[in-house]
C-alpha cells in the first residue's frame, strides 16, 4: 500500500488527511525504521508494508468504533505505538495514554511523539497488571485499546480494570476471534464487561482477516482484578 492508496482508502471511509497529517505518517515511518536498527520494534520495515500492516491496520479500529468524541484513550502494550498513535494522527483531538512494560520502547515513543509534535499524549513504563491497580488510572479511561497483545480472556483482565463504567474496551484481533470470545466471555462478564459487537474486516492489499471487538463496561471490576503480574497469562480466568 503506497501513500496515495493509503490516503484514498481512508478517504473512502470518511477520514481525510491533511498534508500535515500525511507528513506525520512519513515521519513516523522514518523514525520507526531508524530506531528499529537499535532495538527490536517491528519485523515489518518495508514502507508499503508498514503503511498497510501497521498504520492502516491500526486505523481500521475507527471503521468499527467512532472516535469523534473527546475521549481519553489508554493503549495497553502499545509496542511501537499501535494502534493508538496512528489513530491519534487521524483524530488529533484525542487524549492518549500509553502503558508499556519495556522502558526502551517508552523512550522510543517519547522521541516519536516529540518528532510528530503530538499534544496530550502521555507515557507510562509499567506492567498492565500493576497499572490497573493504580487508583490514579483504574476505571478512569473512556476507551482502552489493545492490538494483538494476548488472547481475549487475558486481555480482558489487563484492560477492563482501566475502563470507566459505560466506557469501552476496543480489541484489535486477527482471525479466529469467535473461539477466543467463546472461551473468554465468562471472564469478560466477571470483569464487568459485555461484548457489544464484533466487526470482521479485511486488510485491503493482503486480504487477511481483522476483527474489531467492542466491549462495553457495564459494571465496576471487582477489586481483586487484575491479579499480580504474570498470573493472567499463566492462569487465564
Coordinates of N, CA and C in Angstrom, one line a residue:
X1 N 0.9 -1.2 0.0 CA 0.0 0.0 0.0 C 0.9 1.3 0.0
X2 N 0.9 2.0 -1.1 CA 1.7 3.2 -1.1 C 0.9 4.4 -0.5
X3 N 1.5 5.5 -0.3 CA 0.9 6.6 0.4 C -0.4 7.1 -0.2
X4 N -0.4 7.1 -1.5 CA -1.6 7.6 -2.2 C -2.8 6.6 -2.0
X5 N -2.5 5.3 -2.1 CA -3.5 4.3 -1.8 C -4.0 4.4 -0.3
X6 N -3.1 4.6 0.6 CA -3.4 4.8 2.0 C -4.4 6.0 2.2
X7 N -4.0 7.1 1.6 CA -4.8 8.3 1.6 C -6.2 8.1 1.0
X8 N -6.3 7.4 -0.1 CA -7.5 7.2 -0.8 C -8.5 6.2 -0.1
X9 N -7.9 5.2 0.4 CA -8.7 4.2 1.1 C -9.2 4.7 2.4
X10 N -8.5 5.6 3.1 CA -9.0 6.3 4.3 C -10.1 7.2 3.9
X11 N -9.9 7.9 2.8 CA -10.9 8.9 2.4 C -12.3 8.2 2.1
X12 N -12.2 7.0 1.5 CA -13.4 6.2 1.3 C -14.1 5.9 2.5
X13 N -13.4 5.9 3.7 CA -14.0 5.6 5.0 C -14.4 6.9 5.7
X14 N -14.2 8.0 5.0 CA -14.6 9.3 5.7 C -13.5 9.9 6.5
X15 N -12.2 9.4 6.3 CA -11.1 10.0 7.1 C -10.2 10.7 6.1
X16 N -10.3 12.1 6.1 CA -9.5 12.9 5.2 C -8.3 13.4 5.9
X17 N -7.1 13.1 5.3 CA -5.8 13.5 5.9 C -5.3 14.8 5.3
X18 N -4.9 15.8 6.1 CA -4.3 17.0 5.6 C -2.8 16.7 5.2
X19 N -2.2 17.6 4.4 CA -0.7 17.4 4.1 C 0.1 17.2 5.4
X20 N -0.3 18.0 6.5 CA 0.5 17.8 7.7 C 0.4 16.4 8.3
X21 N -0.9 15.9 8.3 CA -1.1 14.5 8.8 C -0.3 13.5 8.0
X22 N -0.3 13.7 6.6 CA 0.4 12.7 5.8 C 1.9 12.8 6.1
X23 N 2.4 14.0 6.4 CA 3.8 14.2 6.7 C 4.1 13.5 8.1
X24 N 3.1 13.6 9.0 CA 3.3 12.9 10.3 C 3.5 11.4 10.1
X25 N 2.7 10.8 9.2 CA 2.9 9.3 8.9 C 4.2 9.1 8.2
X26 N 4.7 9.9 7.4 CA 6.0 9.8 6.7 C 7.1 9.8 7.8
X27 N 7.0 10.8 8.7 CA 8.0 10.9 9.8 C 7.9 9.7 10.7
X28 N 6.7 9.3 11.0 CA 6.5 8.1 11.9 C 7.3 6.9 11.2
X29 N 7.1 6.7 9.9 CA 7.8 5.6 9.2 C 9.3 5.8 9.4
X30 N 9.8 7.0 9.1 CA 11.3 7.2 9.2 C 11.9 7.0 10.6
X31 N 11.2 7.4 11.6 CA 11.7 7.3 13.0 C 11.6 5.8 13.4
X32 N 10.5 5.1 13.0 CA 10.4 3.7 13.3 C 11.5 2.9 12.7
X33 N 11.8 3.1 11.4 CA 12.9 2.4 10.8 C 14.3 2.7 11.4
X34 N 14.5 4.0 11.7 CA 15.8 4.4 12.3 C 16.0 3.7 13.6
X35 N 15.0 3.8 14.5 CA 15.1 3.2 15.8 C 15.1 1.7 15.8
X36 N 14.5 1.1 14.8 CA 14.4 -0.4 14.7 C 15.8 -1.0 14.5
X37 N 16.8 -0.2 14.0 CA 18.1 -0.7 13.8 C 18.8 -0.8 15.2
X38 N 18.3 0.0 16.2 CA 18.9 -0.1 17.5 C 18.2 -1.0 18.5
X39 N 16.9 -1.2 18.2 CA 16.1 -2.1 19.1 C 15.0 -2.7 18.3
X40 N 14.5 -3.9 18.8 CA 13.6 -4.6 18.1 C 12.2 -4.1 18.3
X41 N 11.7 -3.3 17.3 CA 10.3 -2.7 17.4 C 9.4 -3.4 16.5
X42 N 9.8 -3.8 15.3 CA 9.0 -4.5 14.3 C 9.8 -5.3 13.4
X43 N 9.2 -6.4 12.9 CA 9.8 -7.2 11.8 C 9.5 -6.6 10.5
X44 N 8.5 -5.7 10.4 CA 8.0 -5.1 9.2 C 8.6 -3.8 9.0
X45 N 9.5 -3.6 8.0 CA 10.2 -2.4 7.8 C 10.0 -1.8 6.3
X46 N 9.5 -2.6 5.4 CA 9.3 -2.1 4.0 C 8.2 -1.1 4.1
X47 N 8.4 0.1 3.4 CA 7.4 1.2 3.6 C 6.0 0.8 3.3
X48 N 5.8 0.2 2.2 CA 4.4 -0.2 1.8 C 3.7 -1.1 2.8
X49 N 4.6 -2.0 3.4 CA 4.0 -2.9 4.4 C 3.7 -2.2 5.7
X50 N 4.6 -1.3 6.1 CA 4.3 -0.5 7.3 C 3.0 0.3 7.2
X51 N 2.8 0.9 6.0 CA 1.6 1.7 5.8 C 0.4 0.8 5.9
X52 N 0.5 -0.5 5.3 CA -0.7 -1.3 5.4 C -0.8 -2.1 6.7
X53 N 0.2 -2.8 7.1 CA 0.1 -3.7 8.2 C 0.3 -3.1 9.6
X54 N 0.7 -1.8 9.6 CA 0.8 -1.1 10.9 C -0.1 0.1 11.0
X55 N 0.0 1.0 10.0 CA -0.7 2.3 10.0 C -2.2 2.0 9.7
X56 N -2.5 1.4 8.5 CA -3.9 1.2 8.1 C -4.5 0.2 9.1
X57 N -3.8 -0.9 9.4 CA -4.3 -1.9 10.3 C -4.8 -1.2 11.6
X58 N -4.0 -0.3 12.2 CA -4.4 0.4 13.4 C -5.6 1.2 13.3
X59 N -5.7 2.0 12.1 CA -6.8 2.9 11.9 C -8.1 2.1 11.6
X60 N -8.0 0.9 11.2 CA -9.2 0.1 11.0 C -10.1 0.0 12.2
X61 N -9.6 0.2 13.4 CA -10.4 0.3 14.6 C -11.5 1.4 14.4
X62 N -11.1 2.5 13.7 CA -12.0 3.6 13.5 C -13.1 3.3 12.5
X63 N -13.0 2.2 11.8 CA -14.1 1.8 10.9 C -15.2 1.1 11.6
X64 N -14.9 0.7 12.9 CA -15.9 0.0 13.7 C -16.3 0.8 14.9
X65 N -15.4 1.6 15.4 CA -15.7 2.4 16.6 C -15.5 3.9 16.3
X66 N -16.5 4.7 16.8 CA -16.5 6.1 16.5 C -15.6 6.9 17.4
X67 N -14.5 7.4 16.9 CA -13.5 8.1 17.8 C -13.7 9.7 17.8
X68 N -14.9 10.1 17.3 CA -15.0 11.6 17.1 C -15.3 12.3 18.4
X69 N -15.6 11.6 19.5 CA -15.8 12.3 20.8 C -14.5 12.6 21.4
X70 N -14.5 13.5 22.5 CA -13.3 13.9 23.2 C -12.9 12.8 24.2
X71 N -12.5 11.7 23.7 CA -12.2 10.6 24.5 C -10.8 10.7 25.1
X72 N -10.6 10.1 26.3 CA -9.2 9.8 26.8 C -9.0 8.3 26.6
X73 N -8.0 8.0 25.8 CA -7.8 6.6 25.5 C -6.6 6.1 26.1
X74 N -6.6 4.9 26.7 CA -5.4 4.2 27.2 C -5.1 3.0 26.3
X75 N -3.9 3.0 25.8 CA -3.4 1.9 24.9 C -2.5 1.0 25.7
X76 N -2.9 -0.3 25.9 CA -2.2 -1.2 26.7 C -1.2 -2.1 25.8
X77 N 0.1 -2.0 26.2 CA 1.1 -2.8 25.4 C 1.2 -2.3 24.0
X78 N 1.4 -1.0 23.9 CA 1.3 -0.4 22.5 C 2.5 -0.7 21.7
X79 N 3.6 -1.2 22.3 CA 4.8 -1.6 21.5 C 5.3 -0.3 20.8
X80 N 5.3 -0.3 19.4 CA 5.8 0.8 18.7 C 4.7 1.9 18.4
X81 N 3.7 1.8 19.2 CA 2.6 2.9 19.2 C 1.3 2.5 18.5
X82 N 1.2 1.2 18.3 CA 0.0 0.7 17.6 C -1.0 0.1 18.5
X83 N -2.3 0.4 18.4 CA -3.0 1.2 17.4 C -3.1 2.7 17.7
X84 N -2.7 3.2 18.9 CA -3.1 4.5 19.4 C -2.5 5.7 18.6
X85 N -1.3 5.6 18.2 CA -0.7 6.8 17.6 C -1.1 7.0 16.2
X86 N -1.3 6.0 15.3 CA -1.9 6.3 14.0 C -3.4 6.8 14.2
X87 N -4.1 6.3 15.2 CA -5.5 6.9 15.5 C -5.4 8.3 15.9
X88 N -4.4 8.6 16.8 CA -4.2 10.0 17.2 C -3.9 11.0 16.1
X89 N -3.1 10.5 15.1 CA -2.7 11.4 14.0 C -4.0 11.7 13.2
X90 N -4.9 10.7 13.0 CA -6.1 10.9 12.3 C -7.2 11.7 13.1
X91 N -7.1 11.6 14.4 CA -8.1 12.2 15.3 C -7.3 13.0 16.3
X92 N -6.8 14.2 16.0 CA -5.9 14.9 16.9 C -6.5 15.4 18.2
X93 N -7.8 15.4 18.3 CA -8.5 15.9 19.5 C -8.4 14.9 20.6
X94 N -8.0 13.6 20.3 CA -8.0 12.6 21.3 C -6.9 12.8 22.3
X95 N -7.1 12.4 23.6 CA -6.1 12.4 24.6 C -5.6 10.9 24.7
X96 N -4.3 10.7 24.7 CA -3.8 9.3 24.6 C -2.9 9.0 25.8
X97 N -3.1 7.9 26.5 CA -2.1 7.4 27.5 C -1.7 6.0 27.0
X98 N -0.3 5.9 27.0 CA 0.2 4.6 26.6 C 0.9 3.9 27.7
X99 N 0.7 2.7 28.0 CA 1.4 1.9 29.0 C 2.1 0.8 28.4
X100 N 3.4 0.6 28.7 CA 4.2 -0.5 28.1 C 5.2 -0.9 29.1
X101 N 5.5 -2.2 29.1 CA 6.3 -2.8 30.2 C 7.8 -2.7 29.9
X102 N 8.2 -2.2 28.7 CA 9.6 -2.1 28.3 C 10.0 -0.6 28.2
X103 N 10.9 -0.3 29.1 CA 11.3 1.1 29.2 C 11.9 1.7 27.9
X104 N 12.7 0.8 27.2 CA 13.3 1.2 25.9 C 12.2 1.6 24.9
X105 N 11.1 0.9 24.9 CA 10.0 1.2 24.0 C 9.4 2.6 24.3
X106 N 9.3 2.8 25.6 CA 8.7 4.1 26.1 C 9.7 5.3 25.6
X107 N 11.0 5.0 25.7 CA 11.9 6.0 25.2 C 11.7 6.3 23.7
X108 N 11.5 5.3 22.9 CA 11.2 5.4 21.5 C 9.9 6.2 21.3
X109 N 8.9 5.9 22.1 CA 7.6 6.5 21.9 C 7.6 8.0 22.3
X110 N 8.4 8.3 23.3 CA 8.5 9.7 23.7 C 9.2 10.5 22.6
X111 N 10.3 10.0 22.1 CA 11.0 10.6 21.0 C 10.1 10.8 19.8
X112 N 9.4 9.7 19.4 CA 8.5 9.8 18.3 C 7.4 10.8 18.4
X113 N 6.8 10.9 19.6 CA 5.8 11.8 19.9 C 6.3 13.3 19.8
X114 N 7.5 13.5 20.2 CA 8.1 14.8 20.0 C 8.3 15.2 18.6
X115 N 8.8 14.2 17.8 CA 9.1 14.4 16.4 C 7.8 14.6 15.6
X116 N 6.7 14.1 16.1 CA 5.4 14.2 15.4 C 4.6 15.4 15.9
X117 N 5.2 16.1 16.9 CA 4.5 17.3 17.5 C 3.2 17.0 18.1
X118 N 3.1 15.8 18.7 CA 1.8 15.4 19.3 C 1.5 16.0 20.6
X119 N 0.3 16.5 20.9 CA -0.1 17.0 22.2 C -1.0 16.1 22.9
X120 N -1.0 16.2 24.2 CA -1.9 15.3 25.0 C -1.7 13.8 24.8
X121 N -0.4 13.5 24.8 CA 0.0 12.1 24.8 C 0.9 11.8 25.9
X122 N 0.6 10.8 26.7 CA 1.3 10.5 28.0 C 1.8 9.1 28.0
X123 N 3.0 8.8 28.6 CA 3.6 7.5 28.5 C 3.9 7.0 29.9
X124 N 3.7 5.7 30.1 CA 4.0 5.1 31.4 C 4.7 3.8 31.2
X125 N 5.8 3.7 31.9 CA 6.5 2.4 31.9 C 6.0 1.6 33.1
X126 N 5.2 0.6 32.8 CA 4.6 -0.2 33.9 C 4.0 -1.5 33.3
X127 N 3.8 -2.5 34.2 CA 3.1 -3.7 33.8 C 1.6 -3.4 33.8
X128 N 0.8 -3.9 32.9 CA -0.6 -3.6 32.8 C -1.3 -4.0 34.1
X129 N -0.8 -5.1 34.7 CA -1.4 -5.7 35.9 C -1.3 -4.7 37.1
X130 N -0.2 -4.0 37.2 CA 0.1 -3.0 38.2 C -0.6 -1.7 37.9
X131 N -0.6 -1.3 36.7 CA -1.2 -0.1 36.2 C -2.7 -0.1 36.5
X132 N -3.3 -1.3 36.3 CA -4.8 -1.4 36.5 C -5.2 -1.4 38.0
X133 N -4.2 -1.5 38.9 CA -4.4 -1.4 40.3 C -4.2 0.0 40.8
X134 N -3.6 0.8 40.0 CA -3.2 2.2 40.4 C -4.5 3.1 40.5
X135 N -4.8 3.6 41.6 CA -6.0 4.4 41.8 C -6.1 5.6 40.9
X136 N -4.9 6.1 40.4 CA -5.0 7.3 39.5 C -5.4 6.9 38.1
X137 N -5.4 5.6 37.8 CA -5.7 5.2 36.5 C -6.9 4.2 36.4
X138 N -7.1 3.5 37.5 CA -8.1 2.4 37.5 C -9.5 3.1 37.2
X139 N -10.2 2.5 36.2 CA -11.6 2.9 35.9 C -11.7 4.4 35.6
X140 N -10.7 5.0 34.9 CA -10.7 6.4 34.6 C -10.7 6.7 33.1
X141 N -10.6 5.7 32.2 CA -10.4 5.9 30.8 C -11.8 5.7 30.1
X142 N -12.1 6.5 29.1 CA -13.3 6.4 28.3 C -13.2 5.1 27.4
X143 N -12.0 4.9 26.8 CA -11.7 3.8 25.9 C -10.3 3.2 26.2
X144 N -10.3 1.9 26.2 CA -9.0 1.2 26.3 C -8.8 0.4 25.0
X145 N -7.6 0.5 24.4 CA -7.4 -0.3 23.2 C -6.2 -1.2 23.4
X146 N -6.2 -2.3 22.6 CA -5.1 -3.3 22.6 C -5.1 -3.9 21.3
X147 N -3.9 -4.1 20.7 CA -3.8 -4.8 19.4 C -2.8 -6.0 19.5
X148 N -3.4 -7.1 19.3 CA -2.7 -8.4 19.3 C -1.7 -8.6 20.4
X149 N -2.2 -8.3 21.6 CA -1.4 -8.4 22.8 C -1.5 -9.8 23.4
X150 N -2.7 -10.3 23.6 CA -2.9 -11.6 24.2 C -4.3 -12.1 23.8
X151 N -4.6 -13.3 24.2 CA -6.0 -13.8 23.9 C -7.0 -13.1 24.8
X152 N -8.3 -13.1 24.4 CA -9.3 -12.3 25.0 C -9.5 -12.5 26.5
X153 N -9.4 -13.7 27.0 CA -9.6 -13.9 28.4 C -8.5 -13.2 29.2
X154 N -7.3 -13.1 28.7 CA -6.1 -12.5 29.3 C -6.3 -11.0 29.1
X155 N -6.6 -10.5 27.9 CA -6.7 -9.1 27.6 C -7.8 -8.4 28.4
X156 N -8.9 -9.1 28.6 CA -9.9 -8.6 29.4 C -9.5 -8.2 30.8
X157 N -8.7 -9.1 31.4 CA -8.2 -8.8 32.8 C -7.1 -7.7 32.8
X158 N -6.4 -7.5 31.7 CA -5.4 -6.4 31.6 C -6.0 -5.1 31.3
X159 N -7.1 -5.1 30.6 CA -7.7 -3.8 30.0 C -9.0 -3.3 30.7
X160 N -9.9 -4.2 31.0 CA -11.2 -3.8 31.6 C -11.1 -3.0 32.9
X161 N -10.1 -3.4 33.8 CA -10.0 -2.6 35.1 C -9.7 -1.1 34.8
X162 N -9.2 -0.8 33.7 CA -8.8 0.6 33.4 C -10.0 1.4 32.8
X163 N -11.0 0.7 32.3 CA -12.1 1.3 31.6 C -13.1 1.9 32.6
X164 N -13.6 3.1 32.5 CA -14.6 3.6 33.4 C -16.0 3.0 33.1
X165 N -16.9 3.0 34.0 CA -18.2 2.5 33.8 C -18.9 3.2 32.6
X166 N -19.5 2.4 31.7 CA -20.1 2.9 30.5 C -19.1 3.3 29.4
X167 N -17.8 3.0 29.7 CA -16.7 3.2 28.7 C -16.6 1.9 27.9
X168 N -15.5 1.9 27.0 CA -15.4 0.8 26.1 C -14.0 0.3 26.1
X169 N -13.9 -1.0 25.8 CA -12.6 -1.7 25.5 C -12.7 -2.1 24.1
X170 N -11.8 -1.7 23.2 CA -11.7 -2.0 21.8 C -10.5 -2.8 21.5
X171 N -10.7 -4.1 21.2 CA -9.6 -5.0 20.9 C -9.5 -5.3 19.4
X172 N -8.2 -5.1 18.9 CA -7.9 -5.3 17.5 C -7.3 -6.7 17.4
X173 N -8.0 -7.6 16.7 CA -7.6 -9.0 16.7 C -7.5 -9.5 15.3
X174 N -6.8 -10.6 15.1 CA -6.7 -11.3 13.8 C -7.8 -12.2 13.6
X175 N -7.6 -13.3 12.8 CA -8.7 -14.3 12.6 C -9.0 -15.1 13.8
X176 N -10.1 -15.9 13.7 CA -10.5 -16.9 14.7 C -10.8 -16.3 16.1
X177 N -11.3 -15.1 16.1 CA -11.6 -14.4 17.3 C -12.9 -15.0 18.0
X178 N -13.8 -15.6 17.2 CA -15.0 -16.2 17.8 C -14.7 -17.2 18.9
X179 N -13.7 -18.0 18.6 CA -13.3 -19.1 19.5 C -12.7 -18.4 20.8
X180 N -11.9 -17.4 20.7 CA -11.4 -16.7 21.8 C -12.5 -16.1 22.7
X181 N -13.5 -15.5 22.0 CA -14.6 -14.9 22.7 C -15.5 -15.9 23.4
X182 N -15.6 -17.1 22.8 CA -16.4 -18.2 23.5 C -15.7 -18.6 24.8
X183 N -14.4 -18.7 24.7 CA -13.7 -19.1 26.0 C -13.5 -17.9 26.9
X184 N -13.6 -16.7 26.4 CA -13.3 -15.5 27.2 C -14.5 -14.8 27.7
X185 N -15.7 -15.2 27.3 CA -17.0 -14.5 27.6 C -17.2 -14.4 29.1
X186 N -17.0 -15.5 29.8 CA -17.2 -15.6 31.2 C -16.3 -14.7 32.0
X187 N -15.0 -14.6 31.5 CA -14.0 -13.7 32.1 C -14.4 -12.3 31.9
X188 N -14.9 -11.9 30.7 CA -15.3 -10.6 30.4 C -16.4 -10.1 31.3
X189 N -17.4 -11.0 31.5 CA -18.6 -10.7 32.3 C -18.1 -10.5 33.7
X190 N -17.2 -11.4 34.2 CA -16.7 -11.3 35.6 C -16.0 -10.0 35.9
X191 N -15.4 -9.4 34.8 CA -14.6 -8.2 34.9 C -15.5 -6.9 34.7
X192 N -16.8 -7.1 34.5 CA -17.7 -6.0 34.3 C -18.0 -5.6 32.9
X193 N -17.6 -6.5 31.9 CA -17.8 -6.1 30.5 C -18.8 -6.9 29.8
X194 N -19.3 -6.5 28.7 CA -20.3 -7.2 27.9 C -19.9 -6.9 26.4
X195 N -19.8 -8.0 25.6 CA -19.5 -7.8 24.2 C -20.6 -7.1 23.5
X196 N -20.3 -5.9 23.0 CA -21.4 -5.1 22.3 C -21.4 -5.5 20.8
X197 N -20.2 -5.6 20.2 CA -20.3 -6.0 18.7 C -18.9 -6.5 18.3
X198 N -18.9 -7.3 17.2 CA -17.7 -7.8 16.6 C -17.8 -7.5 15.1
X199 N -16.9 -6.7 14.6 CA -16.8 -6.4 13.2 C -15.7 -7.1 12.5
X200 N -15.9 -7.9 11.5 CA -14.9 -8.5 10.7 C -14.6 -7.7 9.5
X201 N -13.3 -7.4 9.3 CA -12.9 -6.5 8.2 C -11.7 -7.3 7.5
X202 N -11.3 -6.7 6.3 CA -10.3 -7.3 5.5 C -9.2 -6.3 5.2
X203 N -8.0 -6.6 5.5 CA -6.8 -5.7 5.1 C -6.8 -5.6 3.6
X204 N -6.8 -4.4 3.0 CA -7.1 -4.3 1.6 C -6.1 -5.0 0.7
X205 N -4.8 -4.9 0.9 CA -3.8 -5.5 0.0 C -3.6 -6.9 0.2
X206 N -3.4 -7.2 1.5 CA -3.0 -8.6 1.9 C -4.2 -9.5 2.0
X207 N -5.4 -8.9 2.1 CA -6.7 -9.7 2.1 C -6.8 -10.6 3.4
X208 N -6.0 -10.3 4.4 CA -6.2 -11.1 5.6 C -7.2 -10.5 6.5
X209 N -7.8 -11.4 7.3 CA -9.0 -11.0 8.2 C -8.5 -10.3 9.4
X210 N -9.3 -9.2 9.8 CA -9.1 -8.5 11.0 C -10.5 -8.4 11.7
X211 N -10.4 -8.5 13.0 CA -11.6 -8.4 13.8 C -11.5 -7.3 14.9
X212 N -12.5 -6.4 14.9 CA -12.6 -5.4 15.9 C -13.7 -5.8 16.9
X213 N -13.3 -6.0 18.2 CA -14.2 -6.4 19.2 C -14.5 -5.2 20.1
X214 N -15.7 -4.8 20.3 CA -16.1 -3.7 21.1 C -16.8 -4.2 22.4
X215 N -16.2 -4.0 23.5 CA -16.8 -4.4 24.8 C -17.2 -3.2 25.6
X216 N -18.4 -3.2 26.1 CA -18.9 -2.1 26.9 C -18.7 -2.5 28.4
X217 N -18.2 -1.5 29.2 CA -18.1 -1.7 30.6 C -19.4 -1.4 31.3
X218 N -20.1 -2.4 31.8 CA -21.4 -2.2 32.3 C -21.5 -2.1 33.8
X219 N -20.4 -2.7 34.5 CA -20.3 -2.5 35.9 C -18.9 -2.5 36.4
X220 N -18.6 -2.1 37.6 CA -17.2 -2.0 38.0 C -16.5 -3.3 38.1
X221 N -15.2 -3.3 37.9 CA -14.4 -4.5 38.0 C -14.1 -4.9 39.5
X222 N -14.4 -6.1 39.9 CA -14.0 -6.5 41.3 C -12.6 -6.1 41.7
X223 N -12.4 -5.7 42.9 CA -11.1 -5.2 43.3 C -9.9 -6.1 43.2
X224 N -10.2 -7.4 43.2 CA -9.1 -8.4 43.1 C -8.5 -8.5 41.7
X225 N -9.1 -7.9 40.7 CA -8.5 -7.9 39.4 C -8.0 -6.6 39.0
X226 N -6.9 -6.5 38.2 CA -6.1 -7.6 37.7 C -5.3 -8.3 38.8
X227 N -5.0 -9.6 38.7 CA -4.1 -10.3 39.6 C -2.7 -9.9 39.4
X228 N -1.8 -10.4 40.2 CA -0.4 -10.0 40.1 C 0.3 -10.3 38.8
X229 N 1.3 -9.5 38.4 CA 2.0 -9.7 37.1 C 2.3 -11.1 36.8
X230 N 1.9 -11.5 35.5 CA 2.2 -12.8 35.0 C 1.1 -13.8 35.2
X231 N 0.3 -13.6 36.3 CA -0.8 -14.5 36.6 C -1.9 -14.6 35.5
X232 N -2.4 -13.5 35.0 CA -3.4 -13.6 33.9 C -3.0 -14.5 32.7
X233 N -1.7 -14.3 32.4 CA -1.2 -15.1 31.2 C -1.0 -16.6 31.6
X234 N -0.5 -16.9 32.8 CA -0.3 -18.2 33.2 C -1.6 -19.0 33.5
X235 N -2.5 -18.2 34.1 CA -3.7 -18.8 34.6 C -4.9 -18.0 34.2
X236 N -5.3 -18.0 32.9 CA -6.4 -17.1 32.5 C -7.7 -17.4 33.2
X237 N -8.5 -16.4 33.4 CA -9.8 -16.6 34.1 C -10.7 -17.5 33.3

